[in-house]
PDB file of C-alpha atoms in Angstrom:
ATOM      1  CA  GLN A  19      89.031  96.650  53.168  1.00  0.00           C
ATOM      2  CA  VAL A  20      91.175  95.712  56.189  1.00  0.00           C
ATOM      3  CA  LYS A  21      88.136  94.314  57.978  1.00  0.00           C
ATOM      4  CA  ALA A  22      87.286  92.202  54.926  1.00  0.00           C
ATOM      5  CA  SER A  23      90.827  90.817  54.844  1.00  0.00           C
ATOM      6  CA  LEU A  24      90.726  90.031  58.554  1.00  0.00           C
ATOM      7  CA  MET A  25      87.326  88.362  58.213  1.00  0.00           C
ATOM      8  CA  LYS A  26      88.666  86.222  55.357  1.00  0.00           C
ATOM      9  CA  ALA A  27      91.697  85.244  57.465  1.00  0.00           C
ATOM     10  CA  ALA A  28      89.463  84.446  60.440  1.00  0.00           C
ATOM     11  CA  THR A  29      87.217  82.265  58.289  1.00  0.00           C
ATOM     12  CA  SER A  30      90.231  80.431  56.820  1.00  0.00           C
ATOM     13  CA  LEU A  31      91.386  79.666  60.366  1.00  0.00           C
ATOM     14  CA  GLY A  32      88.001  78.171  61.165  1.00  0.00           C
ATOM     15  CA  TYR A  33      86.569  81.062  63.166  1.00  0.00           C
ATOM     16  CA  PRO A  34      83.030  81.954  62.131  1.00  0.00           C
ATOM     17  CA  THR A  35      82.584  85.655  61.588  1.00  0.00           C
ATOM     18  CA  ASN A  36      79.613  87.911  61.952  1.00  0.00           C
ATOM     19  CA  VAL A  37      78.894  91.521  61.088  1.00  0.00           C
ATOM     20  CA  GLN A  38      80.504  92.724  64.314  1.00  0.00           C
ATOM     21  CA  GLY A  39      83.672  90.766  63.497  1.00  0.00           C
ATOM     22  CA  LYS A  40      83.687  88.513  66.589  1.00  0.00           C
ATOM     23  CA  GLY A  41      85.543  85.863  64.577  1.00  0.00           C
ATOM     24  CA  ILE A  42      88.274  88.392  63.854  1.00  0.00           C
ATOM     25  CA  VAL A  43      88.856  88.912  67.561  1.00  0.00           C
ATOM     26  CA  ASP A  44      88.971  85.142  68.145  1.00  0.00           C
ATOM     27  CA  ALA A  45      91.330  84.592  65.201  1.00  0.00           C
ATOM     28  CA  VAL A  46      93.686  87.374  66.288  1.00  0.00           C
ATOM     29  CA  ALA A  47      93.750  85.939  69.806  1.00  0.00           C
ATOM     30  CA  ALA A  48      94.593  82.502  68.407  1.00  0.00           C
ATOM     31  CA  LEU A  49      97.363  83.890  66.215  1.00  0.00           C
ATOM     32  CA  ARG A  50      98.823  85.846  69.124  1.00  0.00           C
ATOM     33  CA  SER A  51      99.085  82.669  71.200  1.00  0.00           C
ATOM     34  CA  LYS A  52     101.560  81.059  68.796  1.00  0.00           C
ATOM     35  CA  PRO A  53     105.098  82.040  67.840  1.00  0.00           C
ATOM     36  CA  LEU A  54     105.749  83.008  64.238  1.00  0.00           C
ATOM     37  CA  SER A  55     105.853  80.064  61.853  1.00  0.00           C
ATOM     38  CA  VAL A  56     109.276  81.277  60.712  1.00  0.00           C
ATOM     39  CA  TRP A  57     110.696  79.261  63.647  1.00  0.00           C
ATOM     40  CA  ASP A  58     109.274  76.028  62.169  1.00  0.00           C
ATOM     41  CA  ILE A  59     112.603  75.049  60.615  1.00  0.00           C
ATOM     42  CA  ASP A  60     111.592  71.606  59.338  1.00  0.00           C
ATOM     43  CA  ASP A  61     108.194  72.895  58.136  1.00  0.00           C
ATOM     44  CA  ASN A  62     106.035  70.357  59.962  1.00  0.00           C
ATOM     45  CA  ASP A  63     103.450  72.980  60.992  1.00  0.00           C
ATOM     46  CA  GLU A  64     104.631  73.305  64.596  1.00  0.00           C
ATOM     47  CA  VAL A  65     107.450  75.060  66.377  1.00  0.00           C
ATOM     48  CA  SER A  66     109.119  72.460  68.537  1.00  0.00           C
ATOM     49  CA  GLN A  67     112.203  71.747  70.585  1.00  0.00           C
ATOM     50  CA  SER A  68     113.899  70.176  67.558  1.00  0.00           C
ATOM     51  CA  ASP A  69     113.469  73.427  65.606  1.00  0.00           C
ATOM     52  CA  ALA A  70     115.137  75.381  68.404  1.00  0.00           C
ATOM     53  CA  ILE A  71     117.988  72.884  68.660  1.00  0.00           C
ATOM     54  CA  ILE A  72     118.600  73.142  64.914  1.00  0.00           C
ATOM     55  CA  ILE A  73     118.703  76.950  65.218  1.00  0.00           C
ATOM     56  CA  ILE A  74     121.151  76.806  68.132  1.00  0.00           C
ATOM     57  CA  LYS A  75     123.374  74.278  66.362  1.00  0.00           C
ATOM     58  CA  TYR A  76     123.303  76.441  63.218  1.00  0.00           C
ATOM     59  CA  LEU A  77     124.329  79.499  65.240  1.00  0.00           C
ATOM     60  CA  PHE A  78     127.185  77.460  66.753  1.00  0.00           C
ATOM     61  CA  GLY A  79     128.375  76.722  63.205  1.00  0.00           C
ATOM     62  CA  TYR A  80     127.255  73.125  62.744  1.00  0.00           C
ATOM     63  CA  THR A  81     126.854  72.134  59.097  1.00  0.00           C
ATOM     64  CA  GLY A  82     125.908  69.098  57.088  1.00  0.00           C
ATOM     65  CA  ALA A  83     124.286  66.064  58.632  1.00  0.00           C
ATOM     66  CA  GLU A  84     125.425  66.963  62.152  1.00  0.00           C
ATOM     67  CA  LEU A  85     123.181  70.056  61.975  1.00  0.00           C
ATOM     68  CA  VAL A  86     119.976  68.029  61.686  1.00  0.00           C
ATOM     69  CA  ASN A  87     120.878  64.476  62.689  1.00  0.00           C
ATOM     70  CA  GLY A  88     117.954  62.982  64.645  1.00  0.00           C
ATOM     71  CA  LEU A  89     115.994  66.252  64.653  1.00  0.00           C
ATOM     72  CA  ILE A  90     113.780  65.988  61.557  1.00  0.00           C
ATOM     73  CA  GLY A  91     110.326  64.613  62.293  1.00  0.00           C
ATOM     74  CA  SER A  92     108.345  62.215  60.126  1.00  0.00           C
ATOM     75  CA  THR A  93     105.832  64.922  59.183  1.00  0.00           C
ATOM     76  CA  ALA A  94     108.461  67.455  58.094  1.00  0.00           C
ATOM     77  CA  LYS A  95     108.179  68.997  54.652  1.00  0.00           C
ATOM     78  CA  ARG A  96     111.670  70.540  54.731  1.00  0.00           C
ATOM     79  CA  THR A  97     113.925  67.537  55.230  1.00  0.00           C
ATOM     80  CA  SER A  98     117.219  67.867  53.379  1.00  0.00           C
ATOM     81  CA  VAL A  99     120.253  69.450  54.995  1.00  0.00           C
ATOM     82  CA  GLU A 100     120.546  71.735  51.983  1.00  0.00           C
ATOM     83  CA  ALA A 101     116.946  72.969  52.235  1.00  0.00           C
ATOM     84  CA  ILE A 102     117.221  73.544  55.980  1.00  0.00           C
ATOM     85  CA  THR A 103     120.573  75.319  55.691  1.00  0.00           C
ATOM     86  CA  SER A 104     119.243  77.513  52.879  1.00  0.00           C
ATOM     87  CA  TYR A 105     116.175  78.371  54.960  1.00  0.00           C
ATOM     88  CA  LEU A 106     118.305  79.212  58.009  1.00  0.00           C
ATOM     89  CA  ASP A 107     120.605  81.371  55.865  1.00  0.00           C
ATOM     90  CA  GLN A 108     117.537  83.192  54.548  1.00  0.00           C
ATOM     91  CA  ILE A 109     115.983  83.905  57.938  1.00  0.00           C
ATOM     92  CA  LYS A 110     119.354  84.942  59.348  1.00  0.00           C
ATOM     93  CA  LYS A 111     119.772  87.408  56.487  1.00  0.00           C
ATOM     94  CA  GLY A 112     116.271  88.682  57.266  1.00  0.00           C
ATOM     95  CA  CYS A 113     117.329  89.324  60.885  1.00  0.00           C
ATOM     96  CA  PHE A 114     114.976  86.732  62.356  1.00  0.00           C
ATOM     97  CA  LEU A 115     117.801  85.060  64.282  1.00  0.00           C
ATOM     98  CA  ASP A 116     118.518  88.202  66.316  1.00  0.00           C
ATOM     99  CA  PRO A 117     115.665  88.501  68.835  1.00  0.00           C
ATOM    100  CA  ASP A 118     117.542  90.912  71.118  1.00  0.00           C
ATOM    101  CA  GLY A 119     118.265  93.229  68.176  1.00  0.00           C
ATOM    102  CA  ASN A 120     121.965  93.719  68.865  1.00  0.00           C
ATOM    103  CA  GLY A 121     122.993  93.145  65.246  1.00  0.00           C
ATOM    104  CA  ARG A 122     124.426  89.668  65.819  1.00  0.00           C
ATOM    105  CA  SER A 123     122.954  86.178  65.802  1.00  0.00           C
ATOM    106  CA  ASP A 124     124.497  84.301  68.729  1.00  0.00           C
ATOM    107  CA  ALA A 125     123.734  80.760  69.914  1.00  0.00           C
ATOM    108  CA  LEU A 126     124.069  81.528  73.628  1.00  0.00           C
ATOM    109  CA  SER A 127     121.875  84.604  73.575  1.00  0.00           C
ATOM    110  CA  ASP A 128     119.577  84.659  70.542  1.00  0.00           C
ATOM    111  CA  GLY A 129     119.321  80.878  70.331  1.00  0.00           C
ATOM    112  CA  ILE A 130     118.398  80.645  74.005  1.00  0.00           C
ATOM    113  CA  LEU A 131     115.869  83.477  73.677  1.00  0.00           C
ATOM    114  CA  LEU A 132     114.203  81.716  70.741  1.00  0.00           C
ATOM    115  CA  TYR A 133     114.110  78.409  72.613  1.00  0.00           C
ATOM    116  CA  ARG A 134     112.663  79.955  75.757  1.00  0.00           C
ATOM    117  CA  GLY A 135     110.115  82.114  73.923  1.00  0.00           C
ATOM    118  CA  ALA A 136     109.033  80.038  70.910  1.00  0.00           C
ATOM    119  CA  VAL A 137     109.244  76.554  72.442  1.00  0.00           C
ATOM    120  CA  LEU A 138     108.782  76.980  76.187  1.00  0.00           C
ATOM    121  CA  GLY A 139     106.464  79.999  75.935  1.00  0.00           C
ATOM    122  CA  GLU A 140     108.427  81.864  78.599  1.00  0.00           C
ATOM    123  CA  SER A 141     107.840  85.549  79.249  1.00  0.00           C
ATOM    124  CA  GLY A 142     109.137  88.135  81.676  1.00  0.00           C
ATOM    125  CA  GLU A 143     112.431  87.566  83.451  1.00  0.00           C
ATOM    126  CA  ALA A 144     112.314  83.821  82.695  1.00  0.00           C
ATOM    127  CA  LEU A 145     112.573  84.650  78.987  1.00  0.00           C
ATOM    128  CA  ILE A 146     115.550  87.006  79.102  1.00  0.00           C
ATOM    129  CA  ALA A 147     117.571  86.025  82.225  1.00  0.00           C
ATOM    130  CA  ALA A 148     121.302  85.855  81.395  1.00  0.00           C
ATOM    131  CA  ALA A 149     120.561  85.704  77.654  1.00  0.00           C
ATOM    132  CA  ILE A 150     119.784  89.230  76.494  1.00  0.00           C
ATOM    133  CA  ASP A 151     122.179  91.918  75.318  1.00  0.00           C
ATOM    134  CA  PRO A 152     121.011  95.071  77.153  1.00  0.00           C
ATOM    135  CA  GLY A 153     122.532  97.118  74.329  1.00  0.00           C
ATOM    136  CA  GLY A 154     120.202  95.569  71.756  1.00  0.00           C
ATOM    137  CA  THR A 155     117.166  97.340  70.376  1.00  0.00           C
ATOM    138  CA  ARG A 156     114.890  94.711  71.922  1.00  0.00           C
ATOM    139  CA  ASN A 157     116.224  94.822  75.463  1.00  0.00           C
ATOM    140  CA  THR A 158     113.152  93.953  77.518  1.00  0.00           C
ATOM    141  CA  ALA A 159     111.197  90.732  77.859  1.00  0.00           C
ATOM    142  CA  ASP A 160     108.129  92.309  76.242  1.00  0.00           C
ATOM    143  CA  LYS A 161     110.108  93.468  73.195  1.00  0.00           C
ATOM    144  CA  VAL A 162     111.776  90.074  72.747  1.00  0.00           C
ATOM    145  CA  ARG A 163     108.499  88.191  73.165  1.00  0.00           C
ATOM    146  CA  ASP A 164     106.741  90.519  70.718  1.00  0.00           C
ATOM    147  CA  PHE A 165     109.516  89.862  68.200  1.00  0.00           C
ATOM    148  CA  ILE A 166     109.233  86.083  68.628  1.00  0.00           C
ATOM    149  CA  PHE A 167     105.442  86.123  68.261  1.00  0.00           C
ATOM    150  CA  TYR A 168     104.880  88.999  65.819  1.00  0.00           C
ATOM    151  CA  GLY A 169     108.202  89.822  64.152  1.00  0.00           C
ATOM    152  CA  ASP A 170     109.640  93.278  63.696  1.00  0.00           C
ATOM    153  CA  LEU A 171     108.316  95.113  60.690  1.00  0.00           C
ATOM    154  CA  ALA A 172     110.068  98.323  61.787  1.00  0.00           C
ATOM    155  CA  SER A 173     113.536  96.966  60.936  1.00  0.00           C
ATOM    156  CA  PRO A 174     114.388  96.829  57.244  1.00  0.00           C
ATOM    157  CA  PRO A 175     115.658  93.452  55.950  1.00  0.00           C
ATOM    158  CA  GLY A 176     119.373  93.077  56.451  1.00  0.00           C
ATOM    159  CA  ALA A 177     119.550  95.825  59.093  1.00  0.00           C
ATOM    160  CA  CYS A 178     120.960  93.384  61.636  1.00  0.00           C
ATOM    161  CA  HIS A 179     124.175  92.669  59.729  1.00  0.00           C
TER     162      HIS A 179
END
């Protein structure tokens, strides 16, 4: 049953599958090379610098038009300040804005980690340097990167607040 679901997902991503499931391996590799779509704040099907800037501004407390001014692309599906703020509130409540797992969502730590990992694709020391809370549950570069790319199903929703 799991293999059938994975084969269906692989096919929907454009990877041909065979009995041995080669397409599954290719599809999983492709999915693992991209950060979670949850970071696509304006819903334009890509995680970009503007998404990270919106997150950082949100974590600094910006609201209204100054939160998104000049940052919404022409292909965005989530364009209103209200829709973006609601979405950010939702993912913050779901603990997605706390990549170091310290229970807080901070612009100068979590926002920087998300920018470095989701936008720049950094890993290792370049990802976490001067931005991680060593007391958090995700206190290594590998743990933070895994969170940015795969999420954290082990933490129940709302556990970060």
